PDB file of C-alpha atoms in Angstrom:
ATOM      1  CA  MET A   1     -63.455   1.205  13.180  1.00 37.00           C
ATOM      2  CA  ARG A   2     -61.344   2.527  10.684  1.00 48.00           C
ATOM      3  CA  SER A   3     -62.740   4.495   8.064  1.00 49.00           C
ATOM      4  CA  ARG A   4     -62.538   2.946   4.313  1.00 46.00           C
ATOM      5  CA  LEU A   5     -61.264   5.998   3.270  1.00 48.00           C
ATOM      6  CA  PRO A   6     -57.446   5.570   3.071  1.00 44.00           C
ATOM      7  CA  SER A   7     -55.102   8.397   3.851  1.00 42.00           C
ATOM      8  CA  LEU A   8     -51.825   9.930   3.109  1.00 38.00           C
ATOM      9  CA  VAL A   9     -50.655  13.291   2.470  1.00 35.00           C
ATOM     10  CA  LEU A  10     -48.560  13.868  -0.217  1.00 35.00           C
ATOM     11  CA  VAL A  11     -47.320  17.196  -1.937  1.00 32.00           C
ATOM     12  CA  ALA A  12     -45.929  17.804  -5.252  1.00 31.00           C
ATOM     13  CA  ALA A  13     -43.201  20.192  -6.807  1.00 29.00           C
ATOM     14  CA  SER A  14     -42.481  23.982  -7.129  1.00 30.00           C
ATOM     15  CA  SER A  15     -42.179  27.061  -9.377  1.00 30.00           C
ATOM     16  CA  VAL A  16     -41.097  30.679  -9.089  1.00 33.00           C
ATOM     17  CA  PRO A  17     -42.778  32.404  -7.228  1.00 36.00           C
ATOM     18  CA  PHE A  18     -44.661  29.714  -5.709  1.00 37.00           C
ATOM     19  CA  ALA A  19     -44.775  26.092  -4.455  1.00 45.00           C
ATOM     20  CA  ASN A  20     -47.108  24.103  -6.291  1.00 48.00           C
ATOM     21  CA  GLY A  21     -47.987  21.680  -3.369  1.00 61.00           C
ATOM     22  CA  GLN A  22     -51.217  20.255  -2.258  1.00 70.00           C
ATOM     23  CA  ALA A  23     -52.044  17.800   0.624  1.00 74.00           C
ATOM     24  CA  LEU A  24     -54.422  15.271  -1.460  1.00 77.00           C
ATOM     25  CA  PHE A  25     -55.309  12.990   1.312  1.00 73.00           C
ATOM     26  CA  THR A  26     -56.819  12.887   4.981  1.00 84.00           C
ATOM     27  CA  GLY A  27     -55.142  12.970   8.270  1.00 87.00           C
ATOM     28  CA  GLU A  28     -55.994   9.215   9.008  1.00 86.00           C
ATOM     29  CA  THR A  29     -52.687   6.809   8.006  1.00 86.00           C
ATOM     30  CA  SER A  30     -54.111   3.617   6.034  1.00 87.00           C
ATOM     31  CA  GLY A  31     -52.930   0.931   8.384  1.00 87.00           C
ATOM     32  CA  LYS A  32     -50.229  -1.626   8.340  1.00 90.00           C
ATOM     33  CA  GLY A  33     -49.621  -3.516   5.350  1.00 90.00           C
ATOM     34  CA  VAL A  34     -52.261  -1.812   3.414  1.00 92.00           C
ATOM     35  CA  SER A  35     -51.229  -0.337  -0.297  1.00 93.00           C
ATOM     36  CA  SER A  36     -52.340   2.192  -2.928  1.00 93.00           C
ATOM     37  CA  LEU A  37     -51.496   4.083  -6.204  1.00 93.00           C
ATOM     38  CA  PHE A  38     -52.711   7.182  -7.488  1.00 87.00           C
ATOM     39  CA  VAL A  39     -52.664   9.694 -10.157  1.00 92.00           C
ATOM     40  CA  ALA A  40     -52.758  13.336  -9.426  1.00 91.00           C
ATOM     41  CA  ALA A  41     -53.105  16.313 -11.445  1.00 90.00           C
ATOM     42  CA  ASN A  42     -53.014  20.387 -10.042  1.00 85.00           C
ATOM     43  CA  ALA A  43     -52.596  23.781 -11.223  1.00 81.00           C
ATOM     44  CA  SER A  44     -51.740  26.842  -9.429  1.00 78.00           C
ATOM     45  CA  PHE A  45     -52.750  30.392  -9.937  1.00 77.00           C
ATOM     46  CA  VAL A  46     -50.154  32.813  -9.209  1.00 68.00           C
ATOM     47  CA  ARG A  47     -50.007  36.453  -9.145  1.00 67.00           C
ATOM     48  CA  ASP A  48     -48.128  37.913 -12.264  1.00 65.00           C
ATOM     49  CA  PHE A  49     -47.133  34.382 -13.424  1.00 68.00           C
ATOM     50  CA  THR A  50     -48.290  31.548 -15.656  1.00 69.00           C
ATOM     51  CA  THR A  51     -50.348  28.770 -14.624  1.00 72.00           C
ATOM     52  CA  PRO A  52     -47.970  25.652 -14.116  1.00 77.00           C
ATOM     53  CA  ALA A  53     -49.178  22.260 -14.734  1.00 83.00           C
ATOM     54  CA  ASN A  54     -48.378  19.353 -12.556  1.00 87.00           C
ATOM     55  CA  PHE A  55     -49.060  15.720 -13.445  1.00 90.00           C
ATOM     56  CA  TRP A  56     -47.867  12.836 -10.802  1.00 89.00           C
ATOM     57  CA  THR A  57     -48.346   9.416  -9.327  1.00 92.00           C
ATOM     58  CA  ALA A  58     -47.291   7.708  -5.920  1.00 92.00           C
ATOM     59  CA  TYR A  59     -47.293   4.238  -4.849  1.00 94.00           C
ATOM     60  CA  THR A  60     -47.934   4.059  -0.820  1.00 93.00           C
ATOM     61  CA  ARG A  61     -47.675   1.482   1.948  1.00 94.00           C
ATOM     62  CA  GLY A  62     -48.535   1.511   5.261  1.00 93.00           C
ATOM     63  CA  VAL A  63     -45.877   0.223   7.369  1.00 93.00           C
ATOM     64  CA  HIS A  64     -47.137   0.537  10.776  1.00 92.00           C
ATOM     65  CA  ASP A  65     -50.499   1.546  11.792  1.00 90.00           C
ATOM     66  CA  ARG A  66     -49.221   5.114  12.372  1.00 92.00           C
ATOM     67  CA  VAL A  67     -46.951   5.441   9.470  1.00 93.00           C
ATOM     68  CA  ASP A  68     -47.642   5.260   5.792  1.00 93.00           C
ATOM     69  CA  ALA A  69     -44.543   5.479   3.471  1.00 94.00           C
ATOM     70  CA  PHE A  70     -44.414   6.571  -0.257  1.00 91.00           C
ATOM     71  CA  ALA A  71     -42.223   6.965  -3.343  1.00 94.00           C
ATOM     72  CA  PHE A  72     -43.665   9.261  -6.043  1.00 93.00           C
ATOM     73  CA  TYR A  73     -42.576  10.650  -9.615  1.00 94.00           C
ATOM     74  CA  GLY A  74     -44.011  13.659 -11.528  1.00 91.00           C
ATOM     75  CA  THR A  75     -43.504  16.387 -14.286  1.00 90.00           C
ATOM     76  CA  LEU A  76     -44.043  20.136 -13.796  1.00 87.00           C
ATOM     77  CA  SER A  77     -44.490  21.970 -16.852  1.00 86.00           C
ATOM     78  CA  ILE A  78     -43.894  25.997 -17.207  1.00 82.00           C
ATOM     79  CA  PHE A  79     -43.582  28.096 -20.195  1.00 83.00           C
ATOM     80  CA  GLY A  80     -43.241  24.860 -22.539  1.00 83.00           C
ATOM     81  CA  ARG A  81     -40.386  23.289 -20.391  1.00 87.00           C
ATOM     82  CA  THR A  82     -41.175  20.134 -18.579  1.00 90.00           C
ATOM     83  CA  GLN A  83     -39.122  19.207 -15.418  1.00 90.00           C
ATOM     84  CA  HIS A  84     -39.429  15.596 -14.296  1.00 93.00           C
ATOM     85  CA  TYR A  85     -38.782  14.928 -10.260  1.00 92.00           C
ATOM     86  CA  ALA A  86     -39.178  11.775  -8.114  1.00 94.00           C
ATOM     87  CA  GLY A  87     -39.048  11.519  -4.085  1.00 93.00           C
ATOM     88  CA  LEU A  88     -39.748   9.865  -1.079  1.00 93.00           C
ATOM     89  CA  GLY A  89     -42.050  10.637   1.883  1.00 91.00           C
ATOM     90  CA  SER A  90     -44.102   9.560   5.267  1.00 91.00           C
ATOM     91  CA  ASN A  91     -47.223  10.496   6.755  1.00 92.00           C
ATOM     92  CA  LEU A  92     -46.937  10.017  10.695  1.00 93.00           C
ATOM     93  CA  GLY A  93     -50.148   9.564  12.360  1.00 93.00           C
ATOM     94  CA  ILE A  94     -50.466  11.714  15.753  1.00 94.00           C
ATOM     95  CA  LEU A  95     -54.077  11.637  16.916  1.00 93.00           C
ATOM     96  CA  LYS A  96     -56.812   8.918  16.338  1.00 90.00           C
ATOM     97  CA  ARG A  97     -60.810   9.924  16.008  1.00 88.00           C
ATOM     98  CA  ALA A  98     -61.277   7.106  18.190  1.00 84.00           C
ATOM     99  CA  ARG A  99     -59.901   8.801  21.492  1.00 87.00           C
ATOM    100  CA  HIS A 100     -59.740  12.620  20.042  1.00 88.00           C
ATOM    101  CA  ARG A 101     -62.550  12.457  17.494  1.00 88.00           C
ATOM    102  CA  VAL A 102     -60.286  13.712  14.690  1.00 92.00           C
ATOM    103  CA  ASP A 103     -57.402  12.144  13.157  1.00 93.00           C
ATOM    104  CA  VAL A 104     -53.950  14.033  12.783  1.00 96.00           C
ATOM    105  CA  ALA A 105     -51.282  13.159  10.660  1.00 95.00           C
ATOM    106  CA  PHE A 106     -47.791  15.007  10.077  1.00 95.00           C
ATOM    107  CA  LEU A 107     -46.709  14.869   6.493  1.00 89.00           C
ATOM    108  CA  THR A 108     -42.829  15.133   5.675  1.00 88.00           C
ATOM    109  CA  LEU A 109     -41.598  15.191   1.900  1.00 87.00           C
ATOM    110  CA  PHE A 110     -38.510  15.445   0.103  1.00 91.00           C
ATOM    111  CA  SER A 111     -38.157  15.622  -3.726  1.00 90.00           C
ATOM    112  CA  THR A 112     -35.455  16.060  -6.342  1.00 91.00           C
ATOM    113  CA  PRO A 113     -35.198  16.784 -10.249  1.00 90.00           C
ATOM    114  CA  PHE A 114     -34.121  14.740 -12.890  1.00 91.00           C
ATOM    115  CA  ASN A 115     -33.549  17.689 -15.242  1.00 89.00           C
ATOM    116  CA  HIS A 116     -33.109  21.342 -15.301  1.00 80.00           C
ATOM    117  CA  ARG A 117     -31.267  21.013 -11.985  1.00 81.00           C
ATOM    118  CA  ASP A 118     -29.621  24.313 -12.613  1.00 81.00           C
ATOM    119  CA  GLN A 119     -33.041  26.073 -12.786  1.00 80.00           C
ATOM    120  CA  ALA A 120     -34.435  24.266  -9.324  1.00 81.00           C
ATOM    121  CA  ALA A 121     -33.284  23.591  -5.560  1.00 81.00           C
ATOM    122  CA  THR A 122     -31.248  20.527  -4.902  1.00 85.00           C
ATOM    123  CA  VAL A 123     -34.177  19.307  -2.596  1.00 88.00           C
ATOM    124  CA  PHE A 124     -37.652  20.471  -1.938  1.00 86.00           C
ATOM    125  CA  ALA A 125     -39.063  19.784   1.180  1.00 87.00           C
ATOM    126  CA  THR A 126     -42.545  19.518   2.522  1.00 87.00           C
ATOM    127  CA  PHE A 127     -44.100  19.831   5.880  1.00 91.00           C
ATOM    128  CA  ALA A 128     -47.845  19.578   6.649  1.00 91.00           C
ATOM    129  CA  PRO A 129     -50.101  18.939   9.683  1.00 95.00           C
ATOM    130  CA  ILE A 130     -53.297  17.398   8.585  1.00 94.00           C
ATOM    131  CA  ALA A 131     -56.807  17.180  10.529  1.00 95.00           C
ATOM    132  CA  SER A 132     -59.450  15.177   9.042  1.00 94.00           C
ATOM    133  CA  ARG A 133     -62.815  13.521   9.920  1.00 93.00           C
ATOM    134  CA  PRO A 134     -65.492  11.363   8.126  1.00 92.00           C
ATOM    135  CA  VAL A 135     -68.872  12.845   7.778  1.00 92.00           C
ATOM    136  CA  ARG A 136     -71.928  11.747   6.105  1.00 88.00           C
ATOM    137  CA  LEU A 137     -74.326  14.578   3.954  1.00 83.00           C
ATOM    138  CA  ARG A 138     -77.834  13.215   2.410  1.00 80.00           C
ATOM    139  CA  GLY A 139     -76.430   9.748   2.636  1.00 79.00           C
ATOM    140  CA  HIS A 140     -73.277  10.138   1.212  1.00 82.00           C
ATOM    141  CA  GLU A 141     -70.254   9.200   3.072  1.00 88.00           C
ATOM    142  CA  MET A 142     -67.188  11.197   2.518  1.00 91.00           C
ATOM    143  CA  THR A 143     -64.277  12.670   4.532  1.00 93.00           C
ATOM    144  CA  LEU A 144     -63.605  16.281   5.178  1.00 94.00           C
ATOM    145  CA  TYR A 145     -59.854  17.389   5.814  1.00 94.00           C
ATOM    146  CA  GLY A 146     -57.721  20.623   6.204  1.00 94.00           C
ATOM    147  CA  GLY A 147     -54.356  22.065   7.423  1.00 94.00           C
ATOM    148  CA  TYR A 148     -51.297  24.021   7.022  1.00 93.00           C
ATOM    149  CA  LEU A 149     -48.993  23.697   4.022  1.00 90.00           C
ATOM    150  CA  ARG A 150     -45.306  24.621   4.487  1.00 88.00           C
ATOM    151  CA  THR A 151     -42.348  24.317   1.694  1.00 84.00           C
ATOM    152  CA  GLU A 152     -38.892  25.146   1.805  1.00 85.00           C
ATOM    153  CA  PRO A 153     -36.134  24.877  -0.984  1.00 84.00           C
ATOM    154  CA  PHE A 154     -32.449  23.629  -0.202  1.00 84.00           C
ATOM    155  CA  GLY A 155     -29.490  23.982  -2.507  1.00 81.00           C
ATOM    156  CA  ARG A 156     -29.038  25.536  -5.845  1.00 66.00           C
ATOM    157  CA  ARG A 157     -31.577  28.431  -6.582  1.00 57.00           C
ATOM    158  CA  ALA A 158     -29.966  30.345  -9.425  1.00 55.00           C
ATOM    159  CA  ASN A 159     -32.187  30.604 -12.369  1.00 56.00           C
ATOM    160  CA  ARG A 160     -35.082  29.077 -10.115  1.00 66.00           C
ATOM    161  CA  LEU A 161     -37.503  28.711 -12.690  1.00 68.00           C
ATOM    162  CA  PHE A 162     -38.727  25.336 -10.960  1.00 69.00           C
ATOM    163  CA  THR A 163     -38.308  26.411  -7.264  1.00 70.00           C
ATOM    164  CA  PRO A 164     -39.308  29.452  -5.318  1.00 68.00           C
ATOM    165  CA  PRO A 165     -36.703  31.775  -3.776  1.00 68.00           C
ATOM    166  CA  LYS A 166     -38.013  30.892  -0.451  1.00 72.00           C
ATOM    167  CA  GLY A 167     -40.456  28.924   1.530  1.00 75.00           C
ATOM    168  CA  THR A 168     -44.113  29.061   1.151  1.00 78.00           C
ATOM    169  CA  HIS A 169     -47.392  29.194   3.321  1.00 85.00           C
ATOM    170  CA  ASN A 170     -50.756  27.801   2.136  1.00 89.00           C
ATOM    171  CA  GLY A 171     -54.008  26.709   3.657  1.00 92.00           C
ATOM    172  CA  VAL A 172     -55.596  23.355   2.990  1.00 92.00           C
ATOM    173  CA  VAL A 173     -59.232  22.488   2.090  1.00 94.00           C
ATOM    174  CA  GLY A 174     -60.380  19.214   0.830  1.00 93.00           C
ATOM    175  CA  ALA A 175     -62.987  16.202   0.541  1.00 93.00           C
ATOM    176  CA  VAL A 176     -62.308  12.693  -0.266  1.00 93.00           C
ATOM    177  CA  LEU A 177     -65.268  10.659  -1.949  1.00 92.00           C
ATOM    178  CA  PRO A 178     -65.425   7.100  -2.312  1.00 92.00           C
ATOM    179  CA  VAL A 179     -66.327   6.033  -6.214  1.00 92.00           C
ATOM    180  CA  SER A 180     -66.240   2.321  -5.290  1.00 91.00           C
ATOM    181  CA  ARG A 181     -65.054   0.126  -2.827  1.00 87.00           C
ATOM    182  CA  SER A 182     -61.604   0.499  -3.963  1.00 91.00           C
ATOM    183  CA  LEU A 183     -61.688   3.712  -5.753  1.00 94.00           C
ATOM    184  CA  LEU A 184     -61.699   7.223  -4.281  1.00 93.00           C
ATOM    185  CA  LEU A 185     -61.958  10.976  -5.781  1.00 94.00           C
ATOM    186  CA  ILE A 186     -59.805  13.569  -3.962  1.00 93.00           C
ATOM    187  CA  ALA A 187     -60.538  17.364  -4.544  1.00 93.00           C
ATOM    188  CA  GLU A 188     -58.847  20.114  -3.003  1.00 92.00           C
ATOM    189  CA  TYR A 189     -58.282  23.810  -2.969  1.00 91.00           C
ATOM    190  CA  ASP A 190     -55.417  25.508  -1.163  1.00 88.00           C
ATOM    191  CA  PRO A 191     -55.886  29.429  -0.536  1.00 89.00           C
ATOM    192  CA  GLY A 192     -52.872  31.847  -0.138  1.00 82.00           C
ATOM    193  CA  ARG A 193     -51.875  35.295  -0.533  1.00 82.00           C
ATOM    194  CA  SER A 194     -49.791  34.975  -3.742  1.00 75.00           C
ATOM    195  CA  GLN A 195     -51.379  31.852  -5.100  1.00 77.00           C
ATOM    196  CA  GLN A 196     -53.952  29.432  -5.082  1.00 82.00           C
ATOM    197  CA  ASN A 197     -53.495  25.557  -6.052  1.00 85.00           C
ATOM    198  CA  LEU A 198     -56.606  23.570  -6.885  1.00 88.00           C
ATOM    199  CA  GLY A 199     -56.045  19.474  -7.884  1.00 90.00           C
ATOM    200  CA  LEU A 200     -57.818  16.497  -8.515  1.00 92.00           C
ATOM    201  CA  ALA A 201     -56.833  13.052  -7.602  1.00 92.00           C
ATOM    202  CA  LEU A 202     -57.961   9.278  -8.310  1.00 93.00           C
ATOM    203  CA  LEU A 203     -56.903   6.793  -5.581  1.00 93.00           C
ATOM    204  CA  TYR A 204     -57.057   2.943  -5.996  1.00 94.00           C
ATOM    205  CA  VAL A 205     -56.515   1.043  -2.994  1.00 92.00           C
ATOM    206  CA  PHE A 206     -55.057  -2.577  -3.648  1.00 92.00           C
ATOM    207  CA  PRO A 207     -57.243  -5.646  -2.082  1.00 89.00           C
ATOM    208  CA  ARG A 208     -55.440  -6.890   0.999  1.00 78.00           C
ATOM    209  CA  LYS A 209     -54.313 -10.558   0.727  1.00 69.00           C
TER     210      LYS A 209
END
């Protein structure tokens, strides 16, 4: 039986010398015909740098039992400057826990900035394999997930305030907790050598017709 905790993986934008990315959902795809909307906020704690603030929202749609597609828009603020960006992506289900005891999905995401384009890469790509499994702790259902996050900038990199000079690597550790039948809370921490990311999101799942 499919878990009531829907899932996809989304990652945000970037800033020098880090990538402000997070995988705020699980490795289980949501299912064909399922739509959701969420809002998220995250911050990166970067060595010898400021703390960028990232706010974004996304609409997701299950186009196949193993494929979620999504579009997103967000803002990234650094040193009083704000960049607006948008992107498209997909989450491809690889393994299902019905047969493998764990859900595994692979995220592919591409974003591009609307402003401050001379201070960012033309395209910012994110790739993230994510594994997850629902658990029950003291009578409360939740989904725990983890994985690996790889980001890579393409195109212009001069005056790169909003884009790292090279690709970055982070771990992923998170949990999804149901607030109600249609609303979920996501919390995630991403460890790394030069930076650590911390974020929260609210996900609303539209009722199926």
